[in-house]
């Protein structure tokens, strides 16, 4: 058998389930494919910096595949609907018998994959699809009543049980293949006109090799302090692996097993930093399971359907002040400027800015979710949607609607010396550690920094009433 491996969000040769099985099964060799579907990226608000990162990763993947004698074809398609025919055409040219890929769980991607499977089956071409993107496959972690978990803590407990009973391993890259006699004129483009990134690429070196180095360094230097450091944005206390995980330059399975190994194979005991970090990778699984089980969250709908009745605000002035980091609340502004200039934002800050957006500005969480996707190098539908719905109190196991973060208290607590704020709002560097969190209250408003765009309690009653009554209005 000869196989074609379709790479998508798994830009690596190491520990890649589809590639591993294709190489094992295909005695007549394998070729590889990547499809550039710009319209899908546009429809999903994919950030230009993420696309640029993918293209750099793709070039490195191509050279890794070359070393294994595997040819990578790069096809650009005009529409998602044409993909089944395009793949079929390539399969005919290279005389393959089967297509291999790792599953994606977003609704458009899974519909696309179904139509590819259906189309190829008409021509007796087999497709082999694998669960690879998450550590435990969707559907494998269920309650005793065989329902899906909607609360994280019991999910995590059950996850630990399923994991302990499974035999999850890191898969090696395939051995060097016999060279196939294939012609390939396709190339990985350097850039795409519609995706011009304004983020410095040296901030995010691409590729599986670099991703592994980041993981190794994180495990040796930071993992054991993760529980203490992870909430302070001025400390580099988190792994910054999210761009690599969401493009598949490294697998979540590999990260989890390496962290577990350094914790002497203890899942829930041992070092607190290690167990907390492994817990974050389980959150990642959790949100992907939600996306798989509740496809409506892929379609701009709330997990708690009754909250779709809430009449959120769509005020353009507030929205643009938030986007550009000009709200007059230093922690919010520094966070938004971090996003706009680096393509990434610290997790504590993602929660703070999203909570401010939904509960103080009372803006529709979907607008914030969309803006994040359009700027994040690690934009991932499941985690982004999960994070936004958590902050908006519309999601599964989300923040209770009445518990609203105060961005000034959050700033005093998690950036006590204002170090992070000064990094991104240098115009505030003359302020004292005490005043930097709330310049306007201390009469420090003459500098080149905006006054608060809103009084923090302005929408409090509106928010509380909206949540209390959204159930009733549905009836
Ligand atoms: C409003 C909001 C939006 C978010 N949008 C995204 C997004 O688009 N893409 C994304 O990968 N994460 C998102 N997150 C989750 C989290 O903020 C990032 O994963 C994290 O900041 C990435 O940094 P890191 O790699 O240093 O994380 P670490 O702290 O080192 O964690 C390791 C990995 O675990 C996963 N992870 C950590 N926290 C979470 C979480 N809360 N939910 C799901 N997975 C998690 C990520 O893959 C992360 O790389 C969002 C969170 C919020 C509150």
XYZ file of C-alpha atoms and ligand atoms in Angstrom:
528
model
C 0.000 0.000 0.000
C 1.084 3.578 -0.707
C -0.157 6.343 1.594
C -0.627 10.086 1.635
C -0.329 11.799 5.030
C -2.310 15.028 5.313
C -0.662 17.375 7.834
C -2.863 20.008 9.483
C -2.343 21.043 13.124
C 0.422 18.488 13.636
C 3.497 20.055 12.065
C 6.013 17.528 13.330
C 7.479 14.145 12.438
C 8.069 13.092 16.028
C 5.186 11.549 18.022
C 2.736 12.059 15.160
C 0.086 9.323 15.239
C -1.053 9.522 11.594
C 2.496 9.656 10.240
C 3.600 6.826 12.513
C 0.772 4.514 11.386
C 1.098 5.483 7.725
C 4.793 4.601 7.749
C 4.050 1.325 9.481
C 1.250 0.262 7.162
C 2.464 1.514 3.784
C 4.973 -0.933 2.387
C 5.050 1.001 -0.901
C 6.005 4.292 0.697
C 4.375 7.541 1.759
C 4.079 11.128 0.612
C 2.837 14.124 2.576
C 0.406 16.964 1.967
C -0.386 20.352 3.480
C -3.353 22.387 2.240
C -3.391 26.169 2.401
C -7.041 27.171 2.697
C -6.923 30.948 3.094
C -10.702 31.335 3.080
C -11.034 28.979 6.040
C -8.374 30.960 7.918
C -10.168 34.217 7.121
C -13.520 32.781 8.187
C -11.946 31.707 11.484
C -10.211 35.063 12.086
C -6.836 33.335 12.234
C -4.143 35.840 13.182
C -1.584 36.813 10.553
C 1.216 36.098 13.049
C -0.097 32.553 13.466
C -0.163 31.996 9.696
C 3.359 33.381 9.355
C 4.444 31.046 12.181
C 2.763 28.089 10.433
C 4.573 28.869 7.150
C 7.912 28.966 8.950
C 7.019 25.698 10.694
C 5.986 24.147 7.401
C 9.389 24.888 5.831
C 11.118 23.140 8.716
C 8.689 20.244 8.496
C 9.463 19.961 4.789
C 13.172 19.665 5.509
C 12.540 17.120 8.289
C 10.410 15.094 5.859
C 13.056 15.408 3.136
C 15.545 13.762 5.464
C 13.132 10.830 5.713
C 12.718 10.748 1.904
C 9.088 11.878 2.229
C 7.923 14.434 -0.355
C 5.684 17.238 0.959
C 3.114 18.633 -1.460
C 1.733 22.070 -0.615
C -1.595 22.839 -2.271
C -3.417 26.175 -2.176
C -7.160 25.789 -2.616
C -9.724 28.414 -3.628
C -12.474 26.949 -1.460
C -12.882 24.404 1.310
C -15.503 22.646 -0.806
C -12.894 21.798 -3.456
C -10.629 19.934 -1.010
C -12.057 16.406 -1.569
C -11.445 16.678 -5.332
C -8.006 18.252 -4.877
C -6.904 15.443 -2.579
C -8.346 12.867 -4.925
C -6.425 14.396 -7.843
C -3.140 14.220 -5.927
C -3.835 10.680 -4.773
C -4.341 9.661 -8.403
C -1.129 11.372 -9.523
C 1.039 9.741 -6.874
C -0.886 6.472 -7.112
C -1.663 6.254 -3.429
C -4.239 3.892 -1.962
C -4.975 5.550 1.344
C -5.132 8.879 3.148
C -3.953 9.294 6.746
C -4.630 12.265 9.037
C -5.046 13.316 12.645
C -8.524 14.519 13.553
C -9.532 18.120 14.173
C -12.595 18.764 16.323
C -13.936 22.141 15.151
C -17.231 21.872 13.302
C -16.093 23.168 9.875
C -12.937 21.095 9.932
C -14.750 17.919 10.932
C -17.407 18.474 8.244
C -14.633 18.998 5.690
C -12.979 15.755 6.791
C -16.261 13.868 6.539
C -16.729 15.053 2.975
C -13.175 13.996 2.120
C -13.796 10.545 3.607
C -17.092 10.233 1.762
C -15.633 11.354 -1.558
C -12.622 9.017 -1.398
C -14.697 6.044 -0.311
C -16.553 6.236 -3.654
C -13.254 5.403 -5.333
C -12.248 2.690 -2.855
C -9.575 4.864 -1.334
C -9.327 4.217 2.389
C -8.982 6.950 4.987
C -7.399 6.425 8.384
C -8.139 9.150 10.947
C -6.539 9.281 14.409
C -7.043 11.036 17.717
C -3.740 12.771 18.273
C -4.442 16.398 19.134
C -5.364 15.712 22.738
C -4.021 13.325 25.333
C -7.170 11.248 25.859
C -9.598 10.868 22.941
C -12.972 12.604 23.158
C -15.602 10.259 24.518
C -13.078 8.369 26.651
C -13.727 10.344 29.852
C -17.362 9.893 30.912
C -19.351 9.890 34.138
C -20.617 6.599 35.579
C -23.941 7.397 33.893
C -22.065 7.644 30.573
C -22.688 11.374 30.274
C -20.134 14.090 29.594
C -18.561 16.059 32.399
C -19.354 19.743 32.555
C -17.292 20.519 35.674
C -13.516 20.379 35.520
C -12.523 18.898 38.912
C -14.492 15.634 38.624
C -13.475 15.470 34.958
C -9.834 15.692 35.995
C -10.307 12.928 38.569
C -11.894 10.662 35.961
C -9.211 11.700 33.454
C -6.526 10.507 35.887
C -8.280 7.136 36.191
C -8.613 6.666 32.424
C -5.020 7.796 31.885
C -3.700 5.365 34.514
C -5.456 2.492 32.775
C -4.259 3.451 29.322
C -0.989 2.754 27.646
C -0.117 6.109 26.156
C 3.354 6.298 24.685
C 5.514 8.704 22.749
C 5.732 7.537 19.126
C 9.070 7.705 17.299
C 9.400 9.391 13.886
C 9.260 6.983 10.947
C 12.451 5.358 9.711
C 14.020 6.683 6.487
C 11.743 5.632 3.605
C 12.651 4.252 0.205
C 12.654 7.233 -2.117
C 9.584 7.388 -4.376
C 9.921 8.640 -7.906
C 7.636 11.667 -7.526
C 7.724 15.086 -9.148
C 6.759 17.973 -6.928
C 6.768 21.574 -8.007
C 4.866 22.914 -5.047
C 6.622 25.161 -2.541
C 5.949 26.523 0.908
C 5.286 30.245 0.326
C 7.377 32.741 2.321
C 4.350 34.928 2.980
C 0.711 35.212 2.016
C -0.595 38.603 0.905
C -3.727 38.402 3.023
C -1.779 37.562 6.186
C 0.852 40.235 6.777
C 2.114 39.868 10.309
C 3.288 42.857 12.345
C 4.829 40.635 15.055
C 8.606 40.145 15.227
C 9.180 36.530 14.070
C 12.294 36.175 16.229
C 10.009 36.186 19.297
C 8.664 32.817 18.194
C 11.189 30.548 16.475
C 9.222 27.801 14.724
C 9.608 24.042 14.448
C 9.561 20.831 16.425
C 13.201 21.085 17.429
C 12.726 24.497 18.985
C 9.491 23.396 20.692
C 11.337 20.521 22.347
C 14.070 22.871 23.538
C 11.448 25.179 25.063
C 9.877 22.220 26.857
C 13.217 20.890 28.124
C 14.242 24.284 29.457
C 10.862 24.818 31.081
C 10.998 21.419 32.780
C 14.545 21.886 34.034
C 14.234 25.531 35.165
C 10.607 26.366 35.874
C 8.263 23.419 36.205
C 8.780 22.904 39.913
C 7.959 26.574 40.683
C 5.051 26.770 38.260
C 2.359 26.757 40.946
C 3.950 29.775 42.657
C 5.049 31.788 39.616
C 2.388 31.211 37.020
C 0.096 34.085 38.022
C 2.684 36.860 37.886
C 3.036 38.311 34.394
C 6.367 39.992 35.139
C 7.898 36.550 35.831
C 8.507 34.159 32.938
C 6.913 31.393 34.970
C 4.835 29.602 32.325
C 6.057 27.480 29.415
C 4.980 29.696 26.471
C 4.409 26.444 24.602
C 0.881 27.361 23.478
C 1.869 28.427 19.912
C 3.702 25.114 19.467
C 0.849 23.085 20.910
C -1.844 24.706 18.786
C 0.078 24.170 15.542
C 1.198 20.725 16.607
C 4.921 21.496 16.505
C 4.878 19.562 19.764
C 2.234 17.158 21.047
C 0.344 17.603 24.328
C 0.987 13.902 24.950
C 4.746 14.400 24.737
C 4.636 17.429 27.071
C 2.472 15.592 29.586
C 4.592 12.428 29.610
C 7.818 14.425 29.990
C 6.396 16.406 32.922
C 5.099 13.186 34.456
C 8.496 11.572 34.119
C 10.147 14.491 35.894
C 7.553 14.063 38.673
C 8.621 10.395 39.106
C 5.450 9.243 37.352
C 3.201 10.701 40.050
C 0.002 12.058 38.522
C -1.515 13.799 41.487
C 1.207 13.811 44.121
C 4.869 14.762 44.141
C 5.844 18.259 43.114
C 2.993 20.796 43.171
C 4.403 22.785 40.237
C 4.476 19.674 38.059
C 0.962 18.516 38.997
C -0.429 22.029 38.470
C 1.135 22.253 35.014
C -0.083 18.788 34.038
C -3.505 20.005 35.239
C -3.355 22.822 32.663
C -2.781 20.290 29.895
C -5.859 18.476 31.203
C -7.824 21.782 30.958
C -6.710 21.834 27.343
C -8.158 18.336 26.856
C -11.323 19.368 28.750
C -12.091 22.272 26.417
C -11.459 20.101 23.347
C -13.834 17.490 24.735
C -16.445 20.241 25.228
C -15.968 21.399 21.643
C -16.383 17.846 20.426
C -19.429 17.078 22.591
C -21.199 20.447 22.215
C -20.609 21.637 18.640
C -22.762 24.738 19.287
C -19.805 26.366 21.055
C -18.047 26.314 17.646
C -20.976 28.283 16.253
C -20.924 31.428 18.399
C -23.408 30.023 20.877
C -23.096 29.939 24.640
C -22.555 26.662 26.459
C -25.277 27.768 28.921
C -27.913 28.343 26.281
C -30.100 30.582 28.473
C -27.324 33.188 28.546
C -27.786 33.670 24.800
C -30.741 35.854 25.814
C -28.470 38.429 27.384
C -28.545 41.729 25.601
C -24.835 42.513 25.563
C -23.461 45.896 24.684
C -21.790 46.556 21.278
C -20.359 50.019 21.964
C -17.623 50.725 19.379
C -15.823 53.377 21.448
C -15.406 51.090 24.443
C -14.433 48.187 22.188
C -11.725 50.126 20.407
C -10.276 51.596 23.639
C -10.015 48.025 24.988
C -8.463 46.685 21.765
C -5.787 49.352 21.638
C -4.891 49.290 25.339
C -6.282 52.766 26.068
C -8.854 52.079 28.779
C -7.157 54.042 31.570
C -6.750 50.844 33.624
C -3.008 50.077 33.510
C -3.173 46.312 33.925
C -5.772 46.010 31.164
C -3.833 48.320 28.872
C -0.472 46.638 29.466
C -2.076 43.250 28.759
C -3.718 44.378 25.525
C -0.467 45.974 24.378
C 1.352 42.715 25.143
C -1.143 40.931 22.900
C -0.875 43.524 20.123
C 2.921 43.614 20.086
C 3.857 39.972 20.776
C 0.852 37.896 19.639
C 0.599 36.314 23.093
C -0.842 37.238 26.480
C -0.226 35.814 29.931
C -3.065 33.603 31.210
C -3.837 35.694 34.327
C -4.168 38.728 32.087
C -6.389 36.911 29.598
C -8.803 36.282 32.453
C -8.576 39.858 33.732
C -9.098 41.565 30.355
C -11.906 39.185 29.371
C -13.676 39.701 32.693
C -13.303 43.497 32.364
C -14.647 43.270 28.805
C -17.734 41.263 29.706
C -18.567 42.394 33.247
C -17.364 45.995 33.439
C -17.864 47.084 29.832
C -20.700 44.558 29.418
C -19.524 43.955 25.842
C -20.537 40.811 23.973
C -17.942 38.080 24.712
C -18.080 37.011 21.064
C -16.457 40.307 20.026
C -13.618 39.746 22.476
C -13.214 36.126 21.447
C -12.978 37.189 17.788
C -10.448 39.937 18.496
C -8.276 37.498 20.461
C -8.323 35.021 17.566
C -7.325 37.768 15.153
C -4.234 38.648 17.234
C -3.104 35.472 19.020
C -0.228 33.361 17.720
C -1.693 30.544 19.845
C -5.327 31.141 18.765
C -7.194 27.904 19.420
C -10.966 27.726 19.142
C -11.512 25.342 22.054
C -9.241 27.109 24.585
C -10.159 30.611 23.446
C -13.867 29.933 23.467
C -13.531 28.119 26.790
C -11.592 31.037 28.292
C -14.029 33.665 27.005
C -17.091 31.744 28.103
C -15.456 31.167 31.495
C -14.940 34.912 31.919
C -18.393 35.791 30.603
C -20.028 33.197 32.921
C -21.777 31.653 29.930
C -19.589 28.551 29.777
C -19.091 25.240 31.422
C -17.675 25.444 34.957
C -17.252 29.181 34.462
C -16.716 32.045 36.894
C -19.987 32.734 38.796
C -21.580 35.844 37.260
C -21.601 37.741 40.568
C -17.886 37.222 41.253
C -16.392 40.026 39.210
C -12.622 40.611 39.245
C -11.566 44.139 40.117
C -8.763 44.988 37.622
C -7.097 47.341 40.109
C -7.013 44.705 42.888
C -5.775 42.135 40.360
C -3.013 44.526 39.380
C -1.982 45.171 43.010
C -1.973 41.449 43.691
C -0.282 40.070 40.599
C 1.973 42.952 39.559
C 2.640 44.578 42.941
C 5.645 46.612 41.797
C 4.087 47.522 38.459
C 7.001 45.908 36.619
C 4.802 44.352 33.948
C 2.756 47.538 33.561
C 5.861 49.645 32.970
C 7.109 47.236 30.344
C 4.083 47.917 28.152
C 2.939 51.335 29.452
C 6.271 53.140 29.808
C 4.415 56.468 30.093
C 3.524 55.379 33.653
C 7.066 54.718 34.811
C 7.260 57.929 36.892
C 4.444 56.715 39.151
C 5.003 55.124 42.539
C 4.365 51.408 43.062
C 1.228 52.382 44.953
C -0.227 54.764 42.375
C 0.613 52.844 39.224
C -2.383 50.519 39.522
C -4.936 53.346 39.434
C -3.360 56.606 38.258
C -6.597 58.603 38.056
C -7.533 58.018 41.696
C -4.264 59.486 42.823
C -4.584 62.616 40.730
C -1.918 61.358 38.323
C -3.921 62.080 35.252
C -1.879 64.823 33.600
C 0.503 62.440 31.880
C -0.002 61.081 28.390
C -2.332 58.353 29.566
C -6.136 58.132 29.180
C -8.660 58.665 31.961
C -10.655 55.526 32.834
C -13.196 54.910 30.080
C -15.713 53.616 32.563
C -16.377 53.667 36.269
C -15.886 50.076 37.431
C -19.290 49.670 39.064
C -21.251 51.379 36.294
C -22.729 48.207 34.788
C -22.739 46.017 37.894
C -26.509 46.069 38.457
C -27.162 45.620 34.761
C -24.917 42.533 34.676
C -26.461 40.976 37.772
C -30.021 41.546 36.516
C -29.180 40.235 33.056
C -27.872 36.959 34.480
C -30.653 36.609 37.059
C -33.360 37.041 34.453
C -31.931 35.366 31.351
C -33.550 32.086 32.338
C -36.960 33.666 32.794
C -36.860 35.549 29.521
C -36.376 32.293 27.667
C -39.644 30.842 28.964
C -10.014 34.556 27.596
C -8.990 33.461 27.375
C -8.613 33.118 26.085
C -7.675 32.097 25.867
N -7.336 31.780 24.571
C -6.473 30.759 24.344
C -6.120 30.380 23.021
O -6.625 30.921 22.023
N -5.208 29.387 22.854
C -4.633 28.736 23.918
O -3.807 27.832 23.709
N -4.981 29.055 25.174
C -5.859 30.051 25.429
N -6.176 30.381 26.713
C -5.624 29.571 27.813
C -4.293 30.081 28.396
O -4.370 31.442 28.680
C -3.107 29.837 27.476
O -3.105 28.485 27.059
C -1.775 30.107 28.181
O -1.721 31.436 28.623
C -0.632 29.826 27.236
O 0.586 30.123 27.825
P 1.618 28.983 28.197
O 1.866 28.140 27.010
O 2.783 29.635 28.838
O 0.797 28.144 29.261
P 1.246 27.171 30.446
O 0.768 27.801 31.704
O 2.658 26.797 30.364
O 0.320 25.890 30.193
C 0.741 24.823 29.325
C -0.285 24.578 28.259
O -1.514 24.159 28.836
C -2.612 24.640 28.065
N -3.409 25.540 28.890
C -2.992 26.308 29.919
N -4.033 26.963 30.466
C -5.125 26.604 29.757
C -6.500 26.943 29.825
N -6.963 27.770 30.753
N -7.334 26.409 28.924
C -6.897 25.541 27.988
N -5.599 25.183 27.864
C -4.737 25.710 28.742
C -2.007 25.422 26.898
O -1.913 24.575 25.796
C -0.637 25.803 27.439
O 0.323 26.042 26.426
C -7.121 31.404 26.971
C -7.508 31.754 28.259
C -8.428 32.772 28.470
C -8.829 33.131 29.875
